mmCIF file of C-alpha atoms in Angstrom:
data_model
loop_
_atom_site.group_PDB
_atom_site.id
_atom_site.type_symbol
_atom_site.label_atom_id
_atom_site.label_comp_id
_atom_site.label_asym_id
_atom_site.label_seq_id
_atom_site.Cartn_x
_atom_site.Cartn_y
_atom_site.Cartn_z
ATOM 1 C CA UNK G 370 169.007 147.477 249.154
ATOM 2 C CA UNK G 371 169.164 143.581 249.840
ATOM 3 C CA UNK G 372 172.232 142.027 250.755
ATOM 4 C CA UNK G 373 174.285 138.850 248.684
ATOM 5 C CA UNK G 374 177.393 137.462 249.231
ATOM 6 C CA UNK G 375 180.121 137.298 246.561
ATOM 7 C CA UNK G 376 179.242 133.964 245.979
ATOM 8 C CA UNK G 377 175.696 134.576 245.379
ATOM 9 C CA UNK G 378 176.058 136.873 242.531
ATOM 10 C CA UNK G 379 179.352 135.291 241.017
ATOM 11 C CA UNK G 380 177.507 131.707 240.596
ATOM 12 C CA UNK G 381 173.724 131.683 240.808
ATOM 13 C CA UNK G 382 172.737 127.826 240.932
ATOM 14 C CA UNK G 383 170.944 126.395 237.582
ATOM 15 C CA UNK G 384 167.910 125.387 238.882
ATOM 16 C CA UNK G 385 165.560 122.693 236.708
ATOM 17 C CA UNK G 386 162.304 121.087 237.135
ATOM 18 C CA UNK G 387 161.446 117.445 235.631
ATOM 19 C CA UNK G 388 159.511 113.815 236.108
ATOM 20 C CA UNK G 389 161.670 111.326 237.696
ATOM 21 C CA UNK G 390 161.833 108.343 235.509
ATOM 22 C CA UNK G 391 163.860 106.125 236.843
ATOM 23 C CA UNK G 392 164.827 105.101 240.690
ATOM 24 C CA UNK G 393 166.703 101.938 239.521
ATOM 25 C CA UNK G 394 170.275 102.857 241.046
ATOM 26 C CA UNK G 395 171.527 102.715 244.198
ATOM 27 C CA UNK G 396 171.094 106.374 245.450
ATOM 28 C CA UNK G 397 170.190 107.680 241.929
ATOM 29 C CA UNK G 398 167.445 109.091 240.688
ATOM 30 C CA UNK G 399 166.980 109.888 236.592
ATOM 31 C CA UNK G 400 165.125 113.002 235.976
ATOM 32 C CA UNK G 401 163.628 113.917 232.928
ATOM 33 C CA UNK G 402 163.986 117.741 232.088
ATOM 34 C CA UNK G 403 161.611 119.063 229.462
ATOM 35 C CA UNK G 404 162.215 122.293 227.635
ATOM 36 C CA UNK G 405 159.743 123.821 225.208
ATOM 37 C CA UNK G 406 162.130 125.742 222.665
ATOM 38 C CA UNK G 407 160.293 127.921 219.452
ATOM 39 C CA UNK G 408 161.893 126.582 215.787
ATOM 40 C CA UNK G 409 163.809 129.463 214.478
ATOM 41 C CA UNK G 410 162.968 128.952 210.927
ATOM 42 C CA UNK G 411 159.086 127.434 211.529
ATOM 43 C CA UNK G 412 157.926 129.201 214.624
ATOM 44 C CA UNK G 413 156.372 125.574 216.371
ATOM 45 C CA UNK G 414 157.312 124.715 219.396
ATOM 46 C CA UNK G 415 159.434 121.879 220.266
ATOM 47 C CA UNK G 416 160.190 119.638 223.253
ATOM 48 C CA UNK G 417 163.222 118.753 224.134
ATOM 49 C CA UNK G 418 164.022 116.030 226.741
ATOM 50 C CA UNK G 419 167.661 116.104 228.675
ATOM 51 C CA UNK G 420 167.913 113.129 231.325
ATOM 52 C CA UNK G 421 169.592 114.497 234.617
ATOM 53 C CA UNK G 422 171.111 111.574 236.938
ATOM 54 C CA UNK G 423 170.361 113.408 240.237
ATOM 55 C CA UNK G 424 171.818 112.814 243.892
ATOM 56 C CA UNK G 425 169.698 110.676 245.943
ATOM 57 C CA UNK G 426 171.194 110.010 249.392
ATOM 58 C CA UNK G 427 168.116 108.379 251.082
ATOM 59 C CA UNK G 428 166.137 106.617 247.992
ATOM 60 C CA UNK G 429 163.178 109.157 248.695
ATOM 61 C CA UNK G 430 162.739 109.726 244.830
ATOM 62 C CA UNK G 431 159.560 107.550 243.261
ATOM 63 C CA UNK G 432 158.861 106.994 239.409
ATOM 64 C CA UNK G 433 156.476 110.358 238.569
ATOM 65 C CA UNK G 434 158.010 112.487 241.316
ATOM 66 C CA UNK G 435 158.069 116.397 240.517
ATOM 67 C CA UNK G 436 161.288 117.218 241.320
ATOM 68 C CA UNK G 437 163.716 120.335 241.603
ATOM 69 C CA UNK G 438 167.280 119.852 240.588
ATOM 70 C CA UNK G 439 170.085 122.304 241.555
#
């Protein structure tokens, strides 16, 4: 059987993938999350954009980055 700690299983990290879109701030990066969701009622799918304003310590981040954000 594998092994996890107790803080493993009581809080698995969210983990989401986007574009970064902005690098304007000072050690922030702006990363655009999309999510492809079904309409309940018409069955299309629909994508839904959520801006995340991620950590950036060192300014690594460029516009059109593939990024993962914990």
């Amino acid at each position: 059987a594998e092994e996890t700690t107790a803080t493993e299983r009581a809080n698995p990290r969210k983990i989401r993938e986007g574009m970064v879109v902005s690098t304007s701030m000072d050690k922030t990066a702006v990363v655009a999350v999309v999510e492809r969701v079904r309409h309940p009622k018409y069955d299309k799918f629909i994508t839904r954009t959520k801006k995340l304003y991620a950590h950036d310590e060192a300014n690594d981040a460029k516009i059109g980055d593939k990024v993962r954000v914990v």
